[in-house]
């Protein structure tokens, strides 16, 4: 019991130090890593790259031509449209097409996906807006819905179920072949959007439905999904051009869009995207989409035309945190780093990251020798402290601190 | 013997326990006065929306209350024991010192459990009155680590207080403080879903840590 209690305390101390020490280390030594901003120029048919290095901006294209800020902005007229309009240098035509600010604005879109949006707890309750209220602004409904063994509306003012409305929606869903409960519910649960398009819902059999409320009546449309195609994340969007309802990430990491009204699933030619680890940004304009998938040390940019065909591609990588000076030094100190939070997840958990290589073995060995002398000094027998040595061998500095905070002194 | 130990602990802690539980219940009551006020001024649907989608933590004022109760109960229970080394008298009783300490710890744990249970069920009961299951469940996931922190603080303070040598006492305090941060990471409601079970197991494991102190104590480190 006494020995167990000591090792429990040692274990707790190892956990605590393996979170605290690397955190303090990075707080002291982490330097910002410059990541380039890249956008496809519909004018130059090339990628325009802006870097921030040594507190200065460097603007180039992929051929190595360098640009001033004004020149750079002029190469991306559809991205910097406001600036060019203010400066009075917005071109009248691009690629033979007359520029109309209304059209430019309508075609503009921007979307950002982060892994932590996907790996996150779901609210479980959602507001179903009236899609055709006849009002200029959307209004927050009185009730919120859940889709468990039926579609249920809970009236917030009394915290009770609106039985009639629940039955009405459940009946329509049943008639459309909905298999309860819902596996995924995606929508834009805010009144701050141009209009309401309800929710894209995946049922228990991976069937996809579009559910909204039109003049207080249910609107349910089934989306035809090819056999075997399943999705792990759906993000609804509210873009002015109203071309599609949502971006969808399939189980095999392909990115799709779901077109408006026709409910057609179109696969975007984005390869190698890992949604669990990478961020995705999609910028649209009158002529192209720029799709940027970015990991911790590299990014890939794909330019698509308006028919979603790939027209160009650019990749770039930069020094990983672990390959910087501070990262290399850390590899000699910490065998592992423990974090409770993770950029790629909204959940708190124990996230272990093993240090690349075995540089830390040197320090572990030195600490074992140091521990040997500490034990000798206190008059204990090293042979009776073999577990402590094993703990230091594996956990290094964390174990060394832990076994010396909670000493083995009275167990001989 | 068990009754005598319980009675001794009860004499030391009863007023603190009653007053702290009362403060805890007041904190819960205060939360729901605010909830009721917000619903009256914002409409229930808008208030639900704030909680579901705007990360509004209506329960946040509860965050350090269980920790505070756990810390104080441990101090009230164990500080008198080390003053004038009274606990040595206890260890001279014809009963295993571990058993005595476990009785003391068990008493503390059960009284804390009772105090926390009152707060927890009052909180969940009131939440259920005005909020839907989904919000209540996510909230339970968020407040669970705070209550676990109360237990962990109780066990770890006992460990620190019973340690006789100051340099180790400080080292235990630093290690324990670093560990206690595990229970207070900021997160969205439901964000603690994956780790709560692991924290429960760790908190249970810590509960037997006091026997380490007892052993050091008996071996004469004092």
Coordinates of C-alpha atoms in Angstrom, one line a residue:
Chain A
X1 CA 0.0 0.0 0.0
X2 CA 2.8 2.4 1.0
X3 CA 4.8 1.6 -2.1
X4 CA 1.7 1.8 -4.3
X5 CA 0.8 5.2 -2.8
X6 CA 4.3 6.5 -3.5
X7 CA 4.2 5.3 -7.1
X8 CA 0.8 6.9 -7.6
X9 CA 2.3 10.2 -6.4
X10 CA 5.3 9.7 -8.6
X11 CA 2.9 9.1 -11.6
X12 CA 0.9 12.2 -10.8
X13 CA 4.1 14.3 -10.5
X14 CA 5.3 12.9 -13.9
X15 CA 2.0 13.9 -15.5
X16 CA 2.1 17.3 -13.9
X17 CA 5.7 18.0 -14.9
X18 CA 5.3 16.6 -18.4
X19 CA 2.6 19.2 -19.0
X20 CA 4.2 22.1 -17.1
X21 CA 7.8 21.9 -18.0
X22 CA 7.4 21.8 -21.9
X23 CA 4.8 24.6 -21.6
X24 CA 7.2 26.8 -19.7
X25 CA 10.0 25.9 -22.1
X26 CA 8.0 26.9 -25.2
X27 CA 6.7 30.0 -23.5
X28 CA 10.4 31.0 -23.1
X29 CA 11.9 29.9 -26.3
X30 CA 9.2 29.6 -29.0
X31 CA 9.7 31.9 -32.0
X32 CA 6.9 32.6 -34.4
X33 CA 7.1 30.6 -37.7
X34 CA 6.3 32.7 -40.7
X35 CA 3.7 31.1 -42.9
X36 CA 3.1 32.5 -46.4
X37 CA -0.1 34.0 -47.6
X38 CA -0.9 32.6 -51.1
X39 CA -3.7 33.5 -53.5
X40 CA -4.3 32.6 -57.1
X41 CA -4.2 35.6 -59.4
X42 CA -6.9 35.3 -62.1
X43 CA -5.1 38.1 -63.9
X44 CA -1.6 36.5 -64.0
X45 CA -2.8 32.9 -63.9
X46 CA -0.1 32.3 -61.2
X47 CA 0.1 32.2 -57.4
X48 CA 0.9 35.4 -55.6
X49 CA 2.9 34.8 -52.4
X50 CA 3.3 37.2 -49.5
X51 CA 5.8 36.3 -46.7
X52 CA 6.6 38.1 -43.5
X53 CA 10.2 37.6 -42.6
X54 CA 12.5 39.6 -40.4
X55 CA 9.7 42.0 -39.8
X56 CA 9.4 42.8 -43.5
X57 CA 6.9 41.7 -46.1
X58 CA 8.2 40.1 -49.3
X59 CA 5.8 39.7 -52.2
X60 CA 6.6 37.4 -55.1
X61 CA 5.0 35.0 -57.6
X62 CA 6.1 31.5 -58.2
X63 CA 8.6 32.6 -60.9
X64 CA 10.5 34.7 -58.5
X65 CA 9.3 38.1 -59.6
X66 CA 9.1 40.5 -56.7
X67 CA 6.4 43.1 -56.2
X68 CA 5.7 46.2 -54.1
X69 CA 2.5 46.2 -52.0
X70 CA 0.6 48.2 -54.6
X71 CA 1.7 45.9 -57.4
X72 CA 0.9 42.9 -55.4
X73 CA -2.7 44.2 -54.8
X74 CA -3.1 44.9 -58.4
X75 CA -2.2 41.4 -59.3
X76 CA -5.1 40.2 -57.1
X77 CA -7.8 42.8 -58.0
X78 CA -10.7 40.5 -57.0
X79 CA -9.2 40.1 -53.5
X80 CA -8.2 43.7 -52.9
X81 CA -11.1 45.1 -54.8
X82 CA -12.0 47.7 -52.1
X83 CA -8.4 49.0 -52.0
X84 CA -8.2 49.3 -55.7
X85 CA -11.6 51.0 -55.9
X86 CA -10.4 53.6 -53.3
X87 CA -7.2 54.1 -55.2
X88 CA -9.1 54.4 -58.5
X89 CA -7.0 51.7 -60.2
X90 CA -9.5 48.8 -60.4
X91 CA -9.3 47.5 -63.9
X92 CA -12.4 47.9 -66.1
X93 CA -12.1 44.4 -67.5
X94 CA -10.4 41.2 -66.4
X95 CA -9.9 38.3 -68.8
X96 CA -12.2 40.2 -71.3
X97 CA -15.0 40.5 -68.7
X98 CA -16.3 43.8 -67.7
X99 CA -15.9 44.4 -63.9
X100 CA -19.1 45.1 -62.0
X101 CA -18.7 45.6 -58.2
X102 CA -22.0 43.9 -57.5
X103 CA -21.0 40.9 -59.5
X104 CA -17.6 40.8 -57.9
X105 CA -19.1 40.9 -54.4
X106 CA -21.7 38.2 -55.3
X107 CA -19.0 35.8 -56.5
X108 CA -16.7 36.4 -53.5
X109 CA -16.7 33.7 -50.9
X110 CA -14.4 32.6 -48.1
X111 CA -14.6 29.5 -46.0
X112 CA -12.3 28.2 -43.3
X113 CA -12.3 24.7 -41.9
X114 CA -10.3 23.7 -38.7
X115 CA -10.0 20.2 -37.4
X116 CA -11.3 21.4 -34.1
X117 CA -14.6 22.2 -35.8
X118 CA -15.0 18.6 -36.7
X119 CA -13.5 17.0 -33.5
X120 CA -15.9 18.8 -31.1
X121 CA -18.9 18.1 -29.0
X122 CA -22.2 18.8 -30.8
X123 CA -24.8 21.0 -29.3
X124 CA -27.6 18.5 -29.9
X125 CA -30.3 21.2 -30.1
X126 CA -30.7 23.6 -33.0
X127 CA -33.0 26.5 -33.9
X128 CA -35.1 25.9 -37.0
X129 CA -35.7 29.2 -38.6
X130 CA -38.7 30.2 -40.7
X131 CA -37.3 30.2 -44.2
X132 CA -40.0 32.3 -45.8
X133 CA -41.3 34.6 -43.1
X134 CA -41.6 37.5 -45.5
X135 CA -39.6 39.6 -43.0
X136 CA -36.3 41.3 -44.0
X137 CA -34.5 39.8 -41.0
X138 CA -34.5 36.3 -39.6
X139 CA -36.0 35.8 -36.2
X140 CA -34.9 33.4 -33.5
X141 CA -37.6 30.8 -33.2
X142 CA -39.3 30.1 -29.8
X143 CA -38.2 26.5 -29.9
X144 CA -35.1 24.3 -30.6
X145 CA -35.2 20.9 -32.2
X146 CA -33.4 17.6 -31.6
X147 CA -33.5 14.5 -33.7
X148 CA -33.3 11.4 -31.5
X149 CA -36.0 8.7 -31.9
X150 CA -38.1 11.4 -33.5
X151 CA -37.8 15.1 -34.4
X152 CA -38.7 17.0 -31.3
X153 CA -39.1 20.7 -30.7
X154 CA -38.5 22.0 -27.2
X155 CA -40.2 25.4 -26.4
X156 CA -37.6 27.4 -24.5
X157 CA -40.0 29.6 -22.5
X158 CA -41.5 26.6 -20.7
X159 CA -38.8 24.0 -21.4
X160 CA -41.5 21.6 -22.7
X161 CA -42.0 19.8 -26.0
X162 CA -44.2 21.3 -28.7
X163 CA -46.0 18.1 -29.4
X164 CA -48.0 19.1 -32.5
X165 CA -45.0 20.5 -34.3
X166 CA -42.8 17.6 -33.3
X167 CA -45.4 15.1 -34.7
X168 CA -45.8 17.1 -37.9
X169 CA -42.1 17.0 -38.7
X170 CA -41.6 13.5 -37.5
X171 CA -44.4 12.3 -39.7
X172 CA -43.0 14.0 -42.8
X173 CA -39.5 12.6 -42.0
X174 CA -40.9 9.1 -41.6
X175 CA -42.7 9.4 -44.9
X176 CA -39.5 10.3 -46.6
X177 CA -37.8 7.2 -45.1
X178 CA -35.7 9.0 -42.5
X179 CA -34.0 6.5 -40.2
X180 CA -33.9 8.0 -36.6
X181 CA -31.8 9.1 -34.9
X182 CA -29.8 11.7 -36.8
X183 CA -26.1 10.9 -37.1
X184 CA -25.1 14.5 -38.1
X185 CA -26.9 17.8 -38.2
X186 CA -25.3 20.7 -40.0
X187 CA -26.6 24.2 -40.5
X188 CA -25.9 27.8 -39.8
X189 CA -27.7 28.4 -36.4
X190 CA -27.6 32.2 -36.5
X191 CA -30.0 35.0 -37.5
X192 CA -26.9 36.8 -39.0
X193 CA -27.1 35.3 -42.5
X194 CA -28.6 36.4 -45.7
X195 CA -31.4 33.8 -45.7
X196 CA -32.2 30.5 -44.1
X197 CA -31.6 27.2 -45.8
X198 CA -32.3 24.9 -42.9
X199 CA -30.1 22.0 -42.1
X200 CA -28.4 19.1 -43.9
X201 CA -29.0 16.1 -41.8
X202 CA -27.5 12.6 -42.1
X203 CA -29.7 9.9 -40.6
X204 CA -28.8 6.6 -38.9
X205 CA -28.5 4.8 -42.3
X206 CA -26.2 7.5 -43.8
X207 CA -29.0 8.9 -45.9
X208 CA -28.8 12.6 -46.4
X209 CA -31.7 15.0 -46.1
X210 CA -32.3 18.7 -46.4
X211 CA -34.7 19.9 -43.7
X212 CA -36.1 23.3 -43.4
X213 CA -39.3 25.1 -42.4
X214 CA -41.3 26.9 -45.0
X215 CA -44.3 28.9 -43.9
X216 CA -44.5 26.8 -40.7
X217 CA -44.6 23.6 -42.7
X218 CA -41.8 21.0 -42.9
X219 CA -39.7 20.9 -46.1
X220 CA -37.8 17.7 -46.4
X221 CA -35.7 16.7 -49.5
X222 CA -33.7 13.6 -49.8
X223 CA -30.2 14.0 -51.2
X224 CA -29.1 11.2 -53.5
X225 CA -25.7 10.0 -52.2
X226 CA -23.7 7.5 -54.2
X227 CA -23.5 4.1 -52.5
X228 CA -20.6 3.8 -50.0
X229 CA -20.1 7.6 -49.8
X230 CA -20.3 8.7 -46.2
X231 CA -19.3 12.0 -44.6
X232 CA -17.5 12.9 -41.5
X233 CA -18.1 16.6 -41.6
X234 CA -20.5 19.0 -43.2
X235 CA -20.3 22.7 -43.1
X236 CA -23.2 24.8 -44.4
X237 CA -22.3 28.1 -46.1
X238 CA -24.1 31.2 -46.9
X239 CA -22.5 32.7 -50.0
X240 CA -24.1 35.4 -52.1
X241 CA -23.9 33.4 -55.4
X242 CA -26.2 30.7 -53.9
X243 CA -24.4 28.0 -55.9
X244 CA -24.1 25.4 -53.1
X245 CA -25.4 24.7 -49.6
X246 CA -22.4 23.2 -48.0
X247 CA -18.9 21.8 -48.1
X248 CA -18.7 18.2 -47.1
X249 CA -15.7 16.1 -46.1
X250 CA -16.1 12.4 -46.9
X251 CA -14.8 9.5 -44.7
X252 CA -11.9 9.1 -47.2
X253 CA -11.0 12.8 -46.9
X254 CA -12.4 14.0 -50.2
X255 CA -14.0 17.4 -50.3
X256 CA -17.4 17.8 -51.9
X257 CA -19.9 20.6 -52.4
X258 CA -23.7 20.1 -52.4
X259 CA -25.2 22.3 -55.1
X260 CA -28.3 24.4 -54.3
X261 CA -31.7 23.2 -55.5
X262 CA -30.3 20.3 -57.7
X263 CA -28.7 18.6 -54.7
X264 CA -25.8 17.4 -56.7
X265 CA -22.7 16.2 -54.9
X266 CA -19.6 17.5 -56.7
X267 CA -16.1 16.3 -55.7
X268 CA -13.4 19.0 -55.6
X269 CA -10.0 17.9 -57.0
X270 CA -8.3 18.3 -53.6
X271 CA -5.9 15.5 -52.9
X272 CA -4.0 14.6 -49.8
X273 CA -6.0 16.7 -47.4
X274 CA -6.0 15.3 -43.8
X275 CA -9.0 17.0 -42.0
X276 CA -7.9 15.6 -38.6
X277 CA -4.6 17.6 -38.8
X278 CA -4.9 20.3 -41.4
X279 CA -6.7 23.5 -41.9
X280 CA -8.6 24.2 -45.2
X281 CA -9.4 27.6 -46.6
X282 CA -11.4 28.1 -49.8
X283 CA -11.6 31.6 -51.4
X284 CA -13.9 32.1 -54.4
X285 CA -14.1 34.9 -56.9
X286 CA -15.5 35.6 -60.3
X287 CA -13.0 33.3 -62.1
X288 CA -11.4 30.9 -59.6
X289 CA -11.4 29.2 -56.3
X290 CA -8.2 29.2 -54.3
X291 CA -8.1 26.1 -52.0
X292 CA -5.4 26.1 -49.3
X293 CA -4.8 23.1 -47.1
X294 CA -2.3 23.8 -44.5
X295 CA -0.6 21.5 -42.0
X296 CA 1.9 22.4 -39.3
X297 CA 4.9 22.6 -41.7
X298 CA 3.6 22.7 -45.2
X299 CA 0.8 23.9 -47.4
X300 CA -0.8 23.0 -50.7
X301 CA -2.6 25.5 -52.8
X302 CA -4.9 24.5 -55.6
X303 CA -6.5 26.8 -58.0
X304 CA -9.9 25.7 -59.5
X305 CA -11.9 27.3 -62.3
X306 CA -15.6 28.0 -61.8
X307 CA -16.4 24.5 -63.0
X308 CA -14.3 23.1 -60.2
X309 CA -11.5 21.8 -62.5
X310 CA -7.9 22.1 -61.2
X311 CA -6.0 24.8 -63.2
X312 CA -2.8 25.1 -61.1
X313 CA -1.2 23.8 -57.9
X314 CA 1.5 25.0 -55.6
X315 CA 3.1 23.5 -52.5
X316 CA 5.5 24.8 -50.0
X317 CA 7.0 23.7 -46.7
X318 CA 8.8 25.4 -43.9
X319 CA 10.9 24.4 -40.9
X320 CA 9.0 22.3 -38.4
X321 CA 8.9 23.5 -34.8
X322 CA 10.8 20.4 -33.9
X323 CA 13.5 21.3 -36.4
X324 CA 14.1 24.8 -35.1
X325 CA 17.0 25.5 -32.7
X326 CA 14.5 25.5 -29.8
X327 CA 12.9 22.3 -31.0
X328 CA 16.3 20.5 -31.4
X329 CA 17.3 21.7 -27.9
X330 CA 13.9 20.4 -26.5
X331 CA 14.6 17.0 -28.1
X332 CA 17.6 16.7 -25.8
X333 CA 15.5 17.5 -22.7
X334 CA 12.0 16.0 -23.1
X335 CA 11.3 12.4 -24.1
X336 CA 7.6 13.3 -24.5
X337 CA 5.3 16.3 -24.2
X338 CA 1.9 16.1 -22.7
X339 CA -0.8 18.6 -23.5
X340 CA -4.3 18.8 -22.2
X341 CA -5.5 20.8 -25.2
X342 CA -4.8 20.3 -28.9
X343 CA -5.2 22.7 -31.8
X344 CA -6.9 20.0 -33.8
X345 CA -9.6 19.2 -31.2
X346 CA -12.1 21.0 -29.1
X347 CA -11.9 18.3 -26.5
X348 CA -9.7 18.4 -23.4
X349 CA -7.8 15.2 -23.1
X350 CA -4.3 13.8 -22.6
X351 CA -2.4 14.4 -25.8
X352 CA 1.0 12.8 -25.8
X353 CA 3.5 13.8 -28.4
X354 CA 6.6 11.7 -28.4
X355 CA 9.8 13.5 -29.2
X356 CA 11.3 12.6 -32.6
X357 CA 14.6 10.7 -32.3
X358 CA 16.3 9.6 -29.1
X359 CA 18.5 12.6 -28.2
X360 CA 16.7 12.7 -24.8
X361 CA 18.3 9.3 -23.9
X362 CA 21.6 11.2 -23.2
X363 CA 19.9 13.3 -20.5
X364 CA 18.0 10.3 -19.2
X365 CA 21.3 8.5 -18.7
X366 CA 22.9 11.5 -17.0
X367 CA 19.9 11.8 -14.7
X368 CA 20.1 8.1 -13.8
X369 CA 23.8 8.6 -12.9
X370 CA 22.8 11.7 -10.8
X371 CA 20.1 9.6 -9.1
X372 CA 22.7 6.9 -8.3
X373 CA 24.8 9.4 -6.4
X374 CA 21.7 10.9 -4.7
X375 CA 20.8 7.4 -3.5
X376 CA 24.4 6.7 -2.4
X377 CA 24.5 10.0 -0.5
X378 CA 21.3 9.1 1.4
X379 CA 22.8 5.8 2.3
X380 CA 20.3 3.7 0.4
X381 CA 21.0 0.7 -1.8
X382 CA 20.7 1.2 -5.5
X383 CA 19.5 -2.3 -6.0
X384 CA 16.4 -1.5 -4.0
X385 CA 15.7 1.5 -6.2
X386 CA 15.6 -0.3 -9.6
X387 CA 12.0 0.8 -10.3
X388 CA 13.1 4.4 -9.8
X389 CA 15.9 4.0 -12.2
X390 CA 13.5 2.4 -14.8
X391 CA 11.1 5.4 -14.3
X392 CA 14.0 7.9 -15.0
X393 CA 15.2 5.8 -18.0
X394 CA 11.8 6.0 -19.6
X395 CA 10.5 9.4 -18.5
X396 CA 13.7 11.3 -18.1
X397 CA 13.6 14.7 -16.4
X398 CA 9.9 14.2 -15.5
X399 CA 10.6 11.0 -13.7
X400 CA 13.8 12.3 -12.1
X401 CA 11.9 15.2 -10.5
X402 CA 9.0 13.0 -9.5
X403 CA 11.1 10.3 -7.8
X404 CA 13.1 12.9 -5.9
X405 CA 10.1 14.9 -4.9
X406 CA 8.4 11.8 -3.5
X407 CA 11.5 10.1 -2.2
X408 CA 12.0 6.4 -1.6
X409 CA 13.8 7.1 1.6
X410 CA 11.8 5.0 4.0
X411 CA 11.2 1.9 2.0
X412 CA 14.4 0.0 2.5
Chain B
X1 CA -12.7 3.2 17.7
X2 CA -14.3 4.2 14.4
X3 CA -17.0 6.2 16.2
X4 CA -14.5 8.0 18.3
X5 CA -12.4 9.0 15.2
X6 CA -15.5 10.2 13.4
X7 CA -16.6 12.1 16.5
X8 CA -13.1 13.7 16.8
X9 CA -13.2 14.7 13.1
X10 CA -16.8 15.9 13.3
X11 CA -15.9 18.3 16.3
X12 CA -13.0 19.7 14.2
X13 CA -14.9 20.2 11.0
X14 CA -18.7 20.5 11.7
X15 CA -19.1 24.3 11.6
X16 CA -16.8 24.7 8.6
X17 CA -18.6 21.9 6.8
X18 CA -22.1 23.4 7.5
X19 CA -21.1 27.0 6.6
X20 CA -19.1 26.0 3.5
X21 CA -22.0 23.8 2.2
X22 CA -24.3 26.7 2.9
X23 CA -22.0 29.0 0.9
X24 CA -21.9 26.4 -1.9
X25 CA -25.7 26.3 -2.0
X26 CA -25.8 30.1 -2.0
X27 CA -23.5 30.0 -5.0
X28 CA -25.9 27.6 -6.8
X29 CA -28.9 29.8 -5.8
X30 CA -27.1 32.9 -7.1
X31 CA -26.4 31.2 -10.5
X32 CA -30.1 30.5 -10.9
X33 CA -31.2 33.9 -9.8
X34 CA -29.0 35.2 -12.6
X35 CA -30.3 32.7 -15.1
X36 CA -33.9 33.7 -14.1
X37 CA -33.0 37.3 -14.5
X38 CA -31.3 36.8 -17.9
X39 CA -34.3 34.8 -19.1
X40 CA -36.6 37.6 -18.0
X41 CA -34.6 40.2 -19.8
X42 CA -33.4 38.2 -22.9
X43 CA -36.2 35.7 -23.5
X44 CA -35.6 32.0 -22.9
X45 CA -34.9 31.2 -26.5
X46 CA -32.2 33.8 -26.8
X47 CA -30.7 32.7 -23.6
X48 CA -30.6 29.1 -24.7
X49 CA -29.0 30.2 -27.9
X50 CA -26.3 32.0 -26.0
X51 CA -25.5 28.9 -24.0
X52 CA -25.7 26.5 -27.1
X53 CA -23.9 28.5 -29.6
X54 CA -22.2 31.5 -28.0
X55 CA -20.3 29.6 -25.4
X56 CA -22.1 31.3 -22.5
X57 CA -21.1 29.5 -19.3
X58 CA -24.0 30.3 -17.0
X59 CA -22.4 28.0 -14.3
X60 CA -18.9 29.6 -14.4
X61 CA -19.2 31.2 -10.9
X62 CA -19.2 27.7 -9.5
X63 CA -15.7 27.0 -10.8
X64 CA -13.6 27.3 -7.7
X65 CA -16.3 26.7 -5.0
X66 CA -15.7 22.9 -4.6
X67 CA -11.9 23.6 -4.7
X68 CA -12.3 26.1 -1.9
X69 CA -14.4 23.8 0.2
X70 CA -12.0 20.8 -0.3
X71 CA -9.0 23.0 0.6
X72 CA -10.6 24.4 3.7
X73 CA -11.9 21.2 5.0
X74 CA -8.5 19.5 4.6
X75 CA -6.8 22.4 6.4
X76 CA -9.3 22.4 9.2
X77 CA -9.0 18.6 9.6
X78 CA -5.3 18.2 9.3
X79 CA -3.6 21.4 10.5
X80 CA -4.7 20.8 14.2
X81 CA -3.2 17.3 13.9
X82 CA 0.3 18.6 13.1
X83 CA 0.1 21.5 15.7
X84 CA 2.0 20.2 18.7
X85 CA 2.3 16.9 16.8
X86 CA -1.0 15.7 18.2
X87 CA -1.3 13.1 15.5
X88 CA 1.5 11.2 17.2
X89 CA -0.9 10.5 20.0
X90 CA -3.3 9.1 17.5
X91 CA -0.6 6.9 16.1
X92 CA 0.1 5.5 19.6
X93 CA -3.4 4.1 19.8
X94 CA -3.5 0.3 19.5
X95 CA -4.6 0.4 15.9
X96 CA -2.7 0.4 12.6
X97 CA -1.8 4.1 11.8
X98 CA -2.8 3.6 8.2
X99 CA -6.3 2.5 9.4
X100 CA -6.6 5.6 11.5
X101 CA -5.5 7.8 8.7
X102 CA -7.8 6.1 6.3
X103 CA -10.7 6.6 8.7
X104 CA -9.8 10.3 8.9
X105 CA -9.6 10.5 5.2
X106 CA -12.7 8.5 4.7
X107 CA -14.6 10.8 7.0
X108 CA -13.3 13.8 5.1
X109 CA -14.2 12.2 1.8
X110 CA -17.7 11.2 2.8
X111 CA -18.6 14.6 4.3
X112 CA -17.2 16.3 1.2
X113 CA -19.2 13.9 -0.9
X114 CA -22.3 14.8 1.0
X115 CA -21.6 18.5 0.7
X116 CA -20.8 18.3 -3.0
X117 CA -23.8 16.1 -3.6
X118 CA -26.1 18.7 -2.1
X119 CA -24.7 21.4 -4.3
X120 CA -24.5 19.2 -7.4
X121 CA -28.1 17.9 -7.2
X122 CA -29.4 21.3 -6.4
X123 CA -27.6 22.6 -9.4
X124 CA -28.7 19.9 -11.8
X125 CA -32.3 19.9 -10.4
X126 CA -32.6 23.7 -11.0
X127 CA -30.9 23.4 -14.4
X128 CA -33.4 20.8 -15.4
X129 CA -36.2 23.2 -14.5
X130 CA -35.2 25.9 -17.0
X131 CA -32.8 24.2 -19.5
X132 CA -33.0 21.2 -21.9
X133 CA -31.3 17.9 -21.4
X134 CA -28.6 18.7 -23.9
X135 CA -27.4 21.8 -22.1
X136 CA -27.7 20.1 -18.7
X137 CA -25.6 17.2 -19.9
X138 CA -22.9 19.4 -21.4
X139 CA -22.9 21.4 -18.2
X140 CA -22.5 18.3 -16.0
X141 CA -19.5 17.4 -18.1
X142 CA -18.0 20.9 -17.5
X143 CA -18.6 21.0 -13.8
X144 CA -17.6 17.4 -13.0
X145 CA -13.8 18.3 -13.1
X146 CA -14.4 21.1 -10.7
X147 CA -16.0 18.8 -8.1
X148 CA -13.2 16.2 -8.7
X149 CA -10.8 19.1 -8.1
X150 CA -12.4 19.6 -4.7
X151 CA -11.7 16.0 -3.8
X152 CA -8.2 16.0 -5.3
X153 CA -7.4 19.3 -3.4
X154 CA -8.6 17.7 -0.2
X155 CA -6.3 14.6 -0.6
X156 CA -3.3 16.6 -1.7
X157 CA -3.6 19.3 1.0
X158 CA -3.7 16.4 3.5
X159 CA -0.5 15.1 2.0
X160 CA 1.2 18.5 2.1
X161 CA 0.0 19.4 5.6
X162 CA 1.1 16.0 7.1
X163 CA 4.5 16.2 5.5
X164 CA 6.9 17.3 8.2
X165 CA 9.9 18.6 6.3
X166 CA 9.3 22.0 4.8
X167 CA 11.4 21.5 1.6
X168 CA 9.3 18.5 0.7
X169 CA 6.1 20.2 1.8
X170 CA 6.9 23.0 -0.7
X171 CA 7.9 20.4 -3.4
X172 CA 4.6 18.5 -2.9
X173 CA 2.7 21.8 -3.0
X174 CA 4.3 22.8 -6.4
X175 CA 3.7 19.3 -7.9
X176 CA 0.2 19.2 -6.5
X177 CA -0.6 22.7 -7.8
X178 CA 0.7 21.8 -11.3
X179 CA -1.5 18.7 -11.3
X180 CA -4.6 20.7 -10.0
X181 CA -4.5 22.8 -13.2
X182 CA -5.7 19.6 -15.1
X183 CA -9.1 20.2 -13.7
X184 CA -9.4 23.8 -14.8
X185 CA -8.5 24.0 -18.4
X186 CA -10.8 26.4 -20.2
X187 CA -13.1 24.5 -22.6
X188 CA -16.4 24.7 -24.4
X189 CA -19.3 22.9 -22.8
X190 CA -18.9 19.2 -23.3
X191 CA -15.2 19.7 -23.9
X192 CA -14.2 17.6 -20.9
X193 CA -16.3 14.6 -22.2
X194 CA -13.2 12.5 -23.1
X195 CA -11.1 13.2 -20.1
X196 CA -13.6 13.1 -17.2
X197 CA -13.3 9.3 -16.7
X198 CA -9.5 9.5 -16.6
X199 CA -9.7 12.4 -14.1
X200 CA -12.1 10.3 -11.9
X201 CA -9.6 7.4 -11.9
X202 CA -6.7 9.7 -11.1
X203 CA -8.6 11.4 -8.3
X204 CA -9.4 7.9 -6.8
X205 CA -5.8 7.0 -7.2
X206 CA -4.7 10.1 -5.3
X207 CA -7.0 9.2 -2.4
X208 CA -4.6 6.6 -1.2
X209 CA -1.6 9.0 -1.4
X210 CA -2.0 9.8 2.3
X211 CA -0.6 6.5 3.3
X212 CA 2.7 7.7 1.9
X213 CA 2.7 10.6 4.4
X214 CA 1.6 8.3 7.2
X215 CA 4.6 6.1 6.5
X216 CA 7.1 8.9 6.4
X217 CA 5.5 10.2 9.6
X218 CA 5.8 7.0 11.5
X219 CA 9.4 6.4 10.3
X220 CA 10.3 9.5 12.1
X221 CA 10.9 12.0 9.5
X222 CA 9.3 14.4 11.9

